[in-house]
Coordinates of C-alpha atoms in Angstrom, one line a residue:
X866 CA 13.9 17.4 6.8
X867 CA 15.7 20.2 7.5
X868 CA 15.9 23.2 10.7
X869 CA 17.8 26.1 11.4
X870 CA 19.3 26.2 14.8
X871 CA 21.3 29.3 16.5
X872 CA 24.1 29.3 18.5
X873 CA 24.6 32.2 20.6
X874 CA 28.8 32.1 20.0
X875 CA 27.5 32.5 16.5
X876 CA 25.8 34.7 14.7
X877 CA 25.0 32.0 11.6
X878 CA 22.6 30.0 10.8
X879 CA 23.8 26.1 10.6
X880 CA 21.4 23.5 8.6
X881 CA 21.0 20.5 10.2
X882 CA 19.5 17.4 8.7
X883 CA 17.6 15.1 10.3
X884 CA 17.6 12.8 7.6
X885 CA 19.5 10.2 6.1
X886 CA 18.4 10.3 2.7
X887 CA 17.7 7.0 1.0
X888 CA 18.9 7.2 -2.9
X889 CA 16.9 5.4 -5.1
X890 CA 18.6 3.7 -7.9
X891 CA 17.4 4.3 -11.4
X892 CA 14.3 2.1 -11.5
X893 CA 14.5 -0.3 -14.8
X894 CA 11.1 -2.1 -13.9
X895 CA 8.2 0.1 -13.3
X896 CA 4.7 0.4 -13.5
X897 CA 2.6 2.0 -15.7
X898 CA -1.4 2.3 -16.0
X899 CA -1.3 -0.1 -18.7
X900 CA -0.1 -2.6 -16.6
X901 CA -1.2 -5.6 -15.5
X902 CA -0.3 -5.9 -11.9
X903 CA 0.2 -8.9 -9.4
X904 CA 0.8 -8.2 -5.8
X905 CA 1.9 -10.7 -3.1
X906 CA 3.6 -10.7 -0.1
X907 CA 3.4 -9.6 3.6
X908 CA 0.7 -7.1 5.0
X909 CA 3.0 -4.1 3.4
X910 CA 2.3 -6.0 0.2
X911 CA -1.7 -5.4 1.3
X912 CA -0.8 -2.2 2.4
X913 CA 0.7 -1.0 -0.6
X914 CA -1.5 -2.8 -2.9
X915 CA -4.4 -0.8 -1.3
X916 CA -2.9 2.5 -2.4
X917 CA -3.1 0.9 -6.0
X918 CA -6.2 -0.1 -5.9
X919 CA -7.4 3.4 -4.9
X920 CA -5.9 4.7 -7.6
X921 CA -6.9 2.9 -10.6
X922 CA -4.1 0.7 -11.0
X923 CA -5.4 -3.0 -12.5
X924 CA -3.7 -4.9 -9.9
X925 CA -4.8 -8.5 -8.2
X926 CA -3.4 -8.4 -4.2
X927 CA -2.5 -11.5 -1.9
X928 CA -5.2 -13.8 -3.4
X929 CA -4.0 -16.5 -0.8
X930 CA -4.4 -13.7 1.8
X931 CA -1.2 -12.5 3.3
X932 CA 2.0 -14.4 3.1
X933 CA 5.3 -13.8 4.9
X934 CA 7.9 -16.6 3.7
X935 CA 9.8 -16.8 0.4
X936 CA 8.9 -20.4 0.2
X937 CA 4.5 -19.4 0.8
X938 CA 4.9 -17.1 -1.5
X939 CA 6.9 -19.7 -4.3
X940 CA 4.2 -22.3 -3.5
X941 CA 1.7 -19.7 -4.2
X942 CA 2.9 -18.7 -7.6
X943 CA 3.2 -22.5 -8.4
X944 CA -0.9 -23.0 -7.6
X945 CA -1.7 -20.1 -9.8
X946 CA 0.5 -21.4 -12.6
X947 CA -1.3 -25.1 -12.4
X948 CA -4.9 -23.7 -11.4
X949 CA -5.1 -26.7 -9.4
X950 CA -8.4 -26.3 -7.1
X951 CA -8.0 -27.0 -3.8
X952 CA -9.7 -30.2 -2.1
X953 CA -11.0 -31.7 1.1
X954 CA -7.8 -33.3 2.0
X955 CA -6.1 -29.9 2.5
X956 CA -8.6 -28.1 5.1
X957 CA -7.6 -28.0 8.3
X958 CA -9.7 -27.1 11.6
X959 CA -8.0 -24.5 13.1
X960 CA -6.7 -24.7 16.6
X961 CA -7.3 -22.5 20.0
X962 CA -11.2 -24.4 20.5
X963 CA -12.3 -22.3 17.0
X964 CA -14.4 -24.1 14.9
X965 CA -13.3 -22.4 11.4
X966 CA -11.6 -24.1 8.6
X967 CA -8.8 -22.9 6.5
X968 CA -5.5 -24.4 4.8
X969 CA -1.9 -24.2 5.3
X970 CA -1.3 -22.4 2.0
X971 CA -4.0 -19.4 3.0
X972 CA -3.8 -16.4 5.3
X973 CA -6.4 -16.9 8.7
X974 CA -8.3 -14.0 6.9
X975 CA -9.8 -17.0 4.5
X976 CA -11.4 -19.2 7.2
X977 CA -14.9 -20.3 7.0
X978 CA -17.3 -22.1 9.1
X979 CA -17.7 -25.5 6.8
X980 CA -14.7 -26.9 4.7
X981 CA -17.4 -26.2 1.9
X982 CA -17.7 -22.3 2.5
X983 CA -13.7 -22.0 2.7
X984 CA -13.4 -24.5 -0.8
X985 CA -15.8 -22.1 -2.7
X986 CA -14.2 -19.2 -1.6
X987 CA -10.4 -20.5 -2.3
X988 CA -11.3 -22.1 -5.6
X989 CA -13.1 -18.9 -6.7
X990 CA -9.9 -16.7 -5.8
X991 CA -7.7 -19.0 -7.2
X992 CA -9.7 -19.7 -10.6
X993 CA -9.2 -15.5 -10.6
X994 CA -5.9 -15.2 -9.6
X995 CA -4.6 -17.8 -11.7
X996 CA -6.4 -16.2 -14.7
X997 CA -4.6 -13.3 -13.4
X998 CA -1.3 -14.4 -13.3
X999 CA -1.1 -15.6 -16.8
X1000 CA -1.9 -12.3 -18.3
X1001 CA -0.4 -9.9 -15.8
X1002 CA 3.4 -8.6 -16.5
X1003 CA 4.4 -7.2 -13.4
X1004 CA 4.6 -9.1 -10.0
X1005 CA 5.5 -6.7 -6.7
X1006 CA 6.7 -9.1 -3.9
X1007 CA 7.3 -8.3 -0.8
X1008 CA 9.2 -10.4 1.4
X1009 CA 8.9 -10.7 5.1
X1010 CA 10.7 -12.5 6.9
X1011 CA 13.8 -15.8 6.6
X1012 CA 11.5 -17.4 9.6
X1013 CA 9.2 -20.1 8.7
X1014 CA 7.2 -23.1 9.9
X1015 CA 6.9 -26.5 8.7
X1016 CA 4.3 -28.7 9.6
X1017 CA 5.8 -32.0 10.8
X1018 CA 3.1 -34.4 9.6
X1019 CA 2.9 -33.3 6.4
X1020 CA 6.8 -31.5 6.2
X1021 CA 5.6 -28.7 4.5
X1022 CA 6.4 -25.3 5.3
X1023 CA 3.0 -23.4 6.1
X1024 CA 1.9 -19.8 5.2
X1025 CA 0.2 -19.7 8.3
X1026 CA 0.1 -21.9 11.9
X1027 CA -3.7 -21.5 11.9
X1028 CA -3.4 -21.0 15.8
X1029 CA -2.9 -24.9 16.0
X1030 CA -0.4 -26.4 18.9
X1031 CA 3.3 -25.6 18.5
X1032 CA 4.2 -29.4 18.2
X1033 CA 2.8 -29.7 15.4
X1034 CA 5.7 -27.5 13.8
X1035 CA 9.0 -27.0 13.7
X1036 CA 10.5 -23.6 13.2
X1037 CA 13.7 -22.9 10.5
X1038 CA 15.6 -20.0 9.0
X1039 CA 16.0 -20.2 4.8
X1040 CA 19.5 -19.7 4.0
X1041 CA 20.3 -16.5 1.7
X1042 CA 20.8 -19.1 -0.5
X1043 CA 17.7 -20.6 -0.6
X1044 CA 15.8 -17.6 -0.8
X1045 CA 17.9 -16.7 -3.7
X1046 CA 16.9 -20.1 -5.3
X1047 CA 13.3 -19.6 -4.6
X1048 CA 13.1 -16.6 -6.4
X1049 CA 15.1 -17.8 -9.3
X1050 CA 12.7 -20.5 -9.9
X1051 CA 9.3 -17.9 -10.0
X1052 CA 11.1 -15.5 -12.7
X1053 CA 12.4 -18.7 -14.3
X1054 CA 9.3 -20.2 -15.3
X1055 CA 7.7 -20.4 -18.3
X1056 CA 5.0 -18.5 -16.7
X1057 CA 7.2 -15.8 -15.5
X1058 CA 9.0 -15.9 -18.8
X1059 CA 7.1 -12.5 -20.0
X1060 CA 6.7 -10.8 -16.5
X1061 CA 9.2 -8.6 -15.3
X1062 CA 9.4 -8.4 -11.1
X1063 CA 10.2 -6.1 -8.4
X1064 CA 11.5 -7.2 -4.9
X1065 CA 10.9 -4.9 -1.5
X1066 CA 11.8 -6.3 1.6
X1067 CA 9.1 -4.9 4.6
X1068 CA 9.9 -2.5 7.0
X1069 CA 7.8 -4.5 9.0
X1070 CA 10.0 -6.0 12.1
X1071 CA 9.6 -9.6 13.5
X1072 CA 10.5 -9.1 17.2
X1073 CA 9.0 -12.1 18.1
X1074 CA 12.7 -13.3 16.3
X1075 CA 14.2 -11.2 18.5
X1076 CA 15.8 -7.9 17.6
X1077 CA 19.1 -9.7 16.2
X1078 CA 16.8 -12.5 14.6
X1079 CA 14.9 -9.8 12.9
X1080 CA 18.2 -8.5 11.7
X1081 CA 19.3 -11.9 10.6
X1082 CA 16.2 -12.2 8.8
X1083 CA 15.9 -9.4 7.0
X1084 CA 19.7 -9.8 5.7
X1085 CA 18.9 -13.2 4.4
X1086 CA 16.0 -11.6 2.5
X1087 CA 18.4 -8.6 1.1
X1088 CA 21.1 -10.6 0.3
X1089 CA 18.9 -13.1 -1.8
X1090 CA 17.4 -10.3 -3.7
X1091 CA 20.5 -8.8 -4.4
X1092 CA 22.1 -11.7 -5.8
X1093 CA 18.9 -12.1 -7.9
X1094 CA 18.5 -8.2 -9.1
X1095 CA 22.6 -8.5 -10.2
X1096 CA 21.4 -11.4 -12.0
X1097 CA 18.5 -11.1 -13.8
X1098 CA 18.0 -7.7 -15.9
X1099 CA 13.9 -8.4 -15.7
X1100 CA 14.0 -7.6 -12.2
X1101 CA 14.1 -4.6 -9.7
X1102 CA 14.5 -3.6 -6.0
X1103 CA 12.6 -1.2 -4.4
X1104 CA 14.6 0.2 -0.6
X1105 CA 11.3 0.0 1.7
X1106 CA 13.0 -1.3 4.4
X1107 CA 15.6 0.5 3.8
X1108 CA 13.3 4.3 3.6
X1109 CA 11.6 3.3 7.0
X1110 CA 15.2 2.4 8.9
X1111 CA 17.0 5.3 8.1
X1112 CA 14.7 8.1 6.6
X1113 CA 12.1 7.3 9.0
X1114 CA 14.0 6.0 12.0
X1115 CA 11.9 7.8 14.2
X1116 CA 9.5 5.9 16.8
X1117 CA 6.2 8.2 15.7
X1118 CA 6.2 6.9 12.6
X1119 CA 5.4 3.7 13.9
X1120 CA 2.1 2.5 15.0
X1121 CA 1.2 1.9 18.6
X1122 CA 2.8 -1.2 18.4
X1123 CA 6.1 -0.2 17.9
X1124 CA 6.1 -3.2 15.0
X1125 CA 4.4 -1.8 12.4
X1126 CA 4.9 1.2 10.3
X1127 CA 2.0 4.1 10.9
X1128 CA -0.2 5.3 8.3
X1129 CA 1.7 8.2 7.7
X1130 CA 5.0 5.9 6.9
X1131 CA 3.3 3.9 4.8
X1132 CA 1.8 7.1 2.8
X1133 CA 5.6 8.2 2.5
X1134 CA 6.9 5.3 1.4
X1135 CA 3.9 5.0 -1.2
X1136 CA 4.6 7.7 -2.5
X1137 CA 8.5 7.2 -2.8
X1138 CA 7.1 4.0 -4.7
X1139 CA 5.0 6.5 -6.8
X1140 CA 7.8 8.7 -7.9
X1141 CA 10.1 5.8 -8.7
X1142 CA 8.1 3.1 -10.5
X1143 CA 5.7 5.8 -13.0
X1144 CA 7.2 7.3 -15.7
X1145 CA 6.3 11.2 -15.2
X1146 CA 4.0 11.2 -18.6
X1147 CA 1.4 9.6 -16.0
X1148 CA 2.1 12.0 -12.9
X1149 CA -0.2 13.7 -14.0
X1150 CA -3.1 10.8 -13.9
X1151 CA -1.7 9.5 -10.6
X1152 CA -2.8 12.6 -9.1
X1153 CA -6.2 13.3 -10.8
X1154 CA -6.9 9.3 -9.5
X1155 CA -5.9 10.8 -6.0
X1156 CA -8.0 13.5 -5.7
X1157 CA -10.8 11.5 -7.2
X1158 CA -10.3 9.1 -5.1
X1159 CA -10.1 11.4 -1.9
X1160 CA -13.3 13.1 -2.9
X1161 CA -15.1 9.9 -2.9
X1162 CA -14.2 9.1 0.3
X1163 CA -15.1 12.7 1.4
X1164 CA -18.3 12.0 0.0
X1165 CA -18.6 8.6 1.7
X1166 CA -18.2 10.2 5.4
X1167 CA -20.6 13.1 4.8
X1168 CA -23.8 10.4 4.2

Protein backbone atom coordinates (compact mmCIF):
# COMPACT_ATOMS: atom_id res chain seq x y z
CA UNK A 1 0.00 0.00 0.00
CA UNK A 2 1.27 3.14 -0.83
CA UNK A 3 0.19 7.26 -0.23
CA UNK A 4 1.52 10.46 -1.07
CA UNK A 5 1.88 12.85 1.81
CA UNK A 6 2.97 16.73 1.59
CA UNK A 7 5.05 18.50 3.68
CA UNK A 8 4.62 22.13 3.64
CA UNK A 9 8.83 22.82 4.05
CA UNK A 10 8.63 20.84 0.91
CA UNK A 11 7.39 21.06 -2.13
CA UNK A 12 7.82 17.03 -3.00
CA UNK A 13 5.95 14.41 -2.93
CA UNK A 14 7.48 11.54 -0.43
CA UNK A 15 6.01 7.70 -0.92
CA UNK A 16 5.37 6.19 2.08
CA UNK A 17 4.71 2.50 2.59
CA UNK A 18 2.56 1.10 4.76
CA UNK A 19 3.59 -2.24 4.20
CA UNK A 20 6.10 -4.66 4.99
CA UNK A 21 6.10 -6.69 2.11
CA UNK A 22 6.25 -10.52 2.66
CA UNK A 23 8.56 -12.17 -0.18
CA UNK A 24 7.54 -15.37 -1.17
CA UNK A 25 10.08 -17.85 -1.95
CA UNK A 26 10.01 -19.66 -5.24
CA UNK A 27 7.35 -22.25 -4.55
CA UNK A 28 8.72 -25.97 -5.62
CA UNK A 29 5.35 -27.63 -4.47
CA UNK A 30 2.25 -26.36 -5.93
CA UNK A 31 -1.02 -27.16 -6.99
CA UNK A 32 -2.45 -27.65 -10.09
CA UNK A 33 -6.12 -28.58 -11.26
CA UNK A 34 -5.03 -31.97 -11.84
CA UNK A 35 -4.33 -32.44 -8.54
CA UNK A 36 -5.50 -34.42 -6.03
CA UNK A 37 -5.76 -32.49 -2.94
CA UNK A 38 -5.86 -33.23 0.89
CA UNK A 39 -6.41 -30.52 3.36
CA UNK A 40 -6.06 -30.64 7.19
CA UNK A 41 -5.35 -28.60 9.84
CA UNK A 42 -6.82 -25.63 11.92
CA UNK A 43 -10.02 -23.63 10.91
CA UNK A 44 -7.51 -21.57 8.29
CA UNK A 45 -7.07 -25.03 6.88
CA UNK A 46 -11.21 -24.97 6.54
CA UNK A 47 -10.96 -21.58 5.68
CA UNK A 48 -8.73 -21.97 2.91
CA UNK A 49 -9.99 -25.24 1.80
CA UNK A 50 -13.34 -23.43 1.25
CA UNK A 51 -11.88 -21.13 -1.31
CA UNK A 52 -10.80 -24.42 -3.16
CA UNK A 53 -13.69 -25.98 -3.11
CA UNK A 54 -15.37 -22.95 -4.72
CA UNK A 55 -13.24 -23.13 -7.27
CA UNK A 56 -13.10 -26.44 -8.65
CA UNK A 57 -10.12 -27.73 -7.04
CA UNK A 58 -10.60 -31.83 -6.21
CA UNK A 59 -9.64 -31.34 -2.66
CA UNK A 60 -11.01 -33.49 0.59
CA UNK A 61 -10.91 -30.83 3.89
CA UNK A 62 -10.51 -31.75 7.71
CA UNK A 63 -12.39 -35.10 7.40
CA UNK A 64 -11.90 -35.40 11.31
CA UNK A 65 -13.30 -31.88 11.48
CA UNK A 66 -10.83 -29.24 12.57
CA UNK A 67 -7.56 -30.05 14.21
CA UNK A 68 -5.06 -27.72 15.88
CA UNK A 69 -2.06 -29.98 17.23
CA UNK A 70 0.78 -31.51 15.19
CA UNK A 71 0.33 -34.71 17.11
CA UNK A 72 -4.16 -34.70 16.04
CA UNK A 73 -3.23 -34.08 12.93
CA UNK A 74 -0.24 -37.14 12.77
CA UNK A 75 -2.84 -39.47 14.48
CA UNK A 76 -5.13 -38.46 11.82
CA UNK A 77 -3.08 -39.33 8.83
CA UNK A 78 -2.17 -42.67 10.59
CA UNK A 79 -6.29 -43.64 10.67
CA UNK A 80 -6.57 -42.74 7.03
CA UNK A 81 -3.58 -44.77 6.17
CA UNK A 82 -5.02 -48.04 8.23
CA UNK A 83 -8.86 -47.31 7.42
CA UNK A 84 -9.46 -48.61 10.75
CA UNK A 85 -13.27 -47.76 11.60
CA UNK A 86 -13.89 -46.43 14.65
CA UNK A 87 -15.77 -48.38 17.58
CA UNK A 88 -17.91 -48.10 20.63
CA UNK A 89 -15.00 -48.02 22.96
CA UNK A 90 -13.84 -44.67 21.62
CA UNK A 91 -17.21 -42.39 21.98
CA UNK A 92 -17.27 -40.29 24.51
CA UNK A 93 -20.33 -38.22 26.10
CA UNK A 94 -19.35 -34.90 26.03
CA UNK A 95 -19.26 -32.73 29.07
CA UNK A 96 -20.99 -29.31 30.20
CA UNK A 97 -24.73 -31.48 30.97
CA UNK A 98 -24.81 -32.09 26.74
CA UNK A 99 -26.07 -35.24 25.87
CA UNK A 100 -24.07 -35.52 22.36
CA UNK A 101 -21.38 -38.07 21.56
CA UNK A 102 -18.18 -37.57 19.86
CA UNK A 103 -14.47 -38.94 20.11
CA UNK A 104 -11.21 -37.56 21.12
CA UNK A 105 -9.73 -37.82 17.61
CA UNK A 106 -12.89 -35.58 15.96
CA UNK A 107 -13.63 -31.87 15.88
CA UNK A 108 -17.10 -31.05 18.34
CA UNK A 109 -18.57 -30.25 14.81
CA UNK A 110 -18.96 -34.31 14.53
CA UNK A 111 -21.16 -34.95 17.61
CA UNK A 112 -24.30 -36.77 17.34
CA UNK A 113 -27.16 -37.66 19.64
CA UNK A 114 -26.53 -41.75 19.85
CA UNK A 115 -22.95 -43.21 19.68
CA UNK A 116 -24.70 -44.92 16.57
CA UNK A 117 -25.44 -41.67 14.58
CA UNK A 118 -21.67 -40.25 15.35
CA UNK A 119 -20.16 -44.09 14.25
CA UNK A 120 -22.00 -43.86 10.90
CA UNK A 121 -21.07 -40.57 10.29
CA UNK A 122 -17.13 -41.04 11.25
CA UNK A 123 -16.87 -44.38 9.53
CA UNK A 124 -18.49 -42.92 6.43
CA UNK A 125 -15.90 -39.92 6.39
CA UNK A 126 -13.17 -41.95 7.21
CA UNK A 127 -13.93 -44.89 4.63
CA UNK A 128 -13.86 -41.53 2.12
CA UNK A 129 -11.01 -39.86 3.41
CA UNK A 130 -8.95 -42.82 3.64
CA UNK A 131 -9.77 -43.67 -0.01
CA UNK A 132 -8.72 -40.19 -0.46
CA UNK A 133 -5.63 -40.18 1.04
CA UNK A 134 -4.17 -42.99 -0.89
CA UNK A 135 -4.77 -41.48 -4.29
CA UNK A 136 -4.28 -37.81 -3.49
CA UNK A 137 -0.63 -36.23 -4.07
CA UNK A 138 -0.76 -33.11 -2.39
CA UNK A 139 -1.48 -32.62 1.44
CA UNK A 140 -1.80 -28.65 2.66
CA UNK A 141 -1.41 -28.74 6.55
CA UNK A 142 -1.81 -26.11 8.55
CA UNK A 143 -0.53 -26.08 11.95
CA UNK A 144 -1.96 -24.27 14.84
CA UNK A 145 -0.67 -24.27 17.74
CA UNK A 146 2.55 -26.28 20.09
CA UNK A 147 -0.40 -26.38 22.97
CA UNK A 148 -2.05 -29.59 23.38
CA UNK A 149 -4.10 -31.81 25.79
CA UNK A 150 -3.73 -35.22 26.87
CA UNK A 151 -6.36 -37.09 28.42
CA UNK A 152 -4.98 -38.63 31.58
CA UNK A 153 -7.04 -41.87 31.65
CA UNK A 154 -6.30 -42.85 28.43
CA UNK A 155 -2.69 -40.61 27.94
CA UNK A 156 -3.47 -39.68 24.72
CA UNK A 157 -3.24 -36.34 23.48
CA UNK A 158 -6.85 -35.28 22.20
CA UNK A 159 -7.88 -33.17 19.08
CA UNK A 160 -10.54 -31.82 21.03
CA UNK A 161 -11.58 -31.56 25.11
CA UNK A 162 -15.21 -32.16 24.15
CA UNK A 163 -16.21 -29.50 26.85
CA UNK A 164 -15.47 -32.34 29.52
CA UNK A 165 -13.90 -31.24 33.12
CA UNK A 166 -10.35 -29.90 33.12
CA UNK A 167 -9.00 -32.83 35.36
CA UNK A 168 -9.50 -34.99 33.09
CA UNK A 169 -6.42 -33.44 31.13
CA UNK A 170 -3.25 -32.25 31.38
CA UNK A 171 -2.00 -29.44 29.27
CA UNK A 172 1.88 -29.63 27.39
CA UNK A 173 3.91 -27.76 24.89
CA UNK A 174 5.56 -30.18 21.83
CA UNK A 175 9.12 -29.30 21.66
CA UNK A 176 10.31 -27.85 18.12
CA UNK A 177 11.68 -31.07 18.13
CA UNK A 178 8.95 -33.07 18.38
CA UNK A 179 6.93 -31.39 15.96
CA UNK A 180 9.77 -31.69 13.60
CA UNK A 181 9.56 -35.52 14.25
CA UNK A 182 5.90 -35.71 13.77
CA UNK A 183 6.09 -34.34 10.54
CA UNK A 184 8.96 -36.44 9.38
CA UNK A 185 7.05 -39.56 10.16
CA UNK A 186 3.70 -38.42 7.83
CA UNK A 187 6.09 -37.57 4.63
CA UNK A 188 8.04 -40.63 5.62
CA UNK A 189 5.51 -43.15 5.12
CA UNK A 190 5.03 -45.42 2.64
CA UNK A 191 1.74 -43.75 2.15
CA UNK A 192 3.28 -40.39 1.86
CA UNK A 193 5.98 -41.88 -0.23
CA UNK A 194 4.27 -40.32 -3.62
CA UNK A 195 2.69 -37.15 -2.04
CA UNK A 196 4.55 -34.06 -1.99
CA UNK A 197 3.41 -31.47 1.20
CA UNK A 198 3.10 -27.97 1.97
CA UNK A 199 3.32 -26.49 5.61
CA UNK A 200 1.46 -22.94 6.69
CA UNK A 201 1.47 -22.06 10.04
CA UNK A 202 -2.10 -20.02 10.95
CA UNK A 203 -2.24 -16.54 11.53
CA UNK A 204 -4.77 -17.52 13.79
CA UNK A 205 -3.53 -16.46 17.54
CA UNK A 206 -4.02 -18.55 20.77
CA UNK A 207 -4.37 -15.88 23.44
CA UNK A 208 -5.87 -18.03 25.68
CA UNK A 209 -1.64 -19.07 25.75
CA UNK A 210 -1.17 -15.78 26.46
CA UNK A 211 0.38 -13.31 24.06
CA UNK A 212 4.15 -14.69 24.83
CA UNK A 213 2.64 -18.41 24.85
CA UNK A 214 1.23 -17.72 21.48
CA UNK A 215 4.59 -16.53 20.41
CA UNK A 216 6.27 -19.55 21.90
CA UNK A 217 3.84 -21.54 20.09
CA UNK A 218 3.94 -20.44 16.92
CA UNK A 219 7.92 -20.52 16.96
CA UNK A 220 7.91 -24.15 17.82
CA UNK A 221 5.66 -24.69 14.84
CA UNK A 222 8.09 -22.54 12.39
CA UNK A 223 11.04 -23.89 13.56
CA UNK A 224 9.78 -27.56 13.10
CA UNK A 225 8.82 -26.79 9.56
CA UNK A 226 11.81 -25.23 8.75
CA UNK A 227 13.97 -27.93 9.79
CA UNK A 228 11.64 -30.17 7.78
CA UNK A 229 11.33 -27.94 4.45
CA UNK A 230 15.58 -27.73 4.52
CA UNK A 231 15.29 -31.30 4.78
CA UNK A 232 13.00 -32.86 2.61
CA UNK A 233 12.95 -31.49 -1.15
CA UNK A 234 9.13 -32.98 -1.43
CA UNK A 235 8.00 -30.36 0.78
CA UNK A 236 7.05 -26.53 0.83
CA UNK A 237 6.23 -23.58 3.15
CA UNK A 238 3.77 -21.22 2.51
CA UNK A 239 4.34 -17.47 5.02
CA UNK A 240 0.53 -17.20 6.21
CA UNK A 241 1.34 -16.27 9.36
CA UNK A 242 3.88 -14.49 8.35
CA UNK A 243 1.45 -12.24 5.42
CA UNK A 244 -1.14 -11.54 8.29
CA UNK A 245 1.77 -10.28 11.04
CA UNK A 246 3.51 -7.95 8.97
CA UNK A 247 1.50 -7.25 5.69
CA UNK A 248 -1.63 -7.15 7.45
CA UNK A 249 -0.67 -6.02 11.00
CA UNK A 250 -3.45 -3.80 11.12
CA UNK A 251 -6.37 -4.45 13.78
CA UNK A 252 -9.32 -4.17 10.90
CA UNK A 253 -8.25 -6.92 9.31
CA UNK A 254 -9.23 -8.89 12.11
CA UNK A 255 -12.58 -10.07 13.01
CA UNK A 256 -14.49 -8.67 15.93
CA UNK A 257 -12.72 -10.88 18.00
CA UNK A 258 -9.45 -9.56 17.67
CA UNK A 259 -8.29 -13.53 17.26
CA UNK A 260 -9.20 -14.32 14.04
CA UNK A 261 -8.36 -13.02 10.71
CA UNK A 262 -11.54 -11.17 8.85
CA UNK A 263 -12.85 -12.20 5.72
CA UNK A 264 -11.09 -9.79 3.79
CA UNK A 265 -7.57 -11.21 5.25
CA UNK A 266 -8.34 -14.35 4.57
CA UNK A 267 -9.39 -13.42 0.80
CA UNK A 268 -5.76 -11.77 0.64
CA UNK A 269 -3.93 -14.32 1.81
CA UNK A 270 -6.03 -16.74 -0.55
CA UNK A 271 -5.12 -15.25 -3.09
CA UNK A 272 -1.34 -14.81 -2.24
CA UNK A 273 -1.78 -18.75 -1.98
CA UNK A 274 -3.32 -18.45 -5.56
CA UNK A 275 -0.49 -16.61 -7.21
CA UNK A 276 2.18 -18.84 -5.54
CA UNK A 277 0.99 -22.44 -5.65
CA UNK A 278 -0.60 -22.36 -9.72
CA UNK A 279 1.44 -22.28 -12.38
CA UNK A 280 0.16 -19.13 -14.56
CA UNK A 281 -0.97 -21.66 -17.66
CA UNK A 282 -4.04 -22.10 -15.22
CA UNK A 283 -4.54 -18.28 -14.20
CA UNK A 284 -6.55 -18.19 -16.50
CA UNK A 285 -9.04 -21.11 -15.25
CA UNK A 286 -8.67 -19.91 -11.68
CA UNK A 287 -10.49 -16.94 -12.62
CA UNK A 288 -13.23 -18.19 -15.00
CA UNK A 289 -13.96 -20.82 -11.77
CA UNK A 290 -14.23 -17.39 -9.74
CA UNK A 291 -16.50 -15.61 -11.63
CA UNK A 292 -18.51 -18.70 -12.11
CA UNK A 293 -18.52 -19.28 -8.93
CA UNK A 294 -19.53 -15.69 -7.87
CA UNK A 295 -22.34 -15.70 -10.28
CA UNK A 296 -23.78 -18.65 -8.72
CA UNK A 297 -23.89 -17.27 -5.55
CA UNK A 298 -25.41 -14.03 -7.09
CA UNK A 299 -27.93 -16.19 -8.44
CA UNK A 300 -28.47 -17.97 -5.05
CA UNK A 301 -29.40 -14.56 -3.13
CA UNK A 302 -31.70 -13.20 -5.82
CA UNK A 303 -34.34 -16.46 -5.29
Amino acid sequence: MIIFAEYSNKETLLMLKLQTPVADSACRAGISYNDKIMMLGSCFADNIGQYLVNYGFDVCVNPFGTLYNPESISRSIDRMISGIPFTEEECIQMGSGSELFCSFSHHTSFARKTMAEFLSNANNALANASEFYHNCNKVIITLGTAWCFRNIASWQIVSNCLKRNAKEFIRERLSADDTASLLQKIISSEAGADKQFIFTVSPIRHLADGAHGNQISKSTLLLAVDNIVESNPETDYFPSYEIMMDELRDYRFYAEDMVHPSSQAVRYIADRFFDWALPSTEQKTLEDNIRHHRQSQHRQMSM
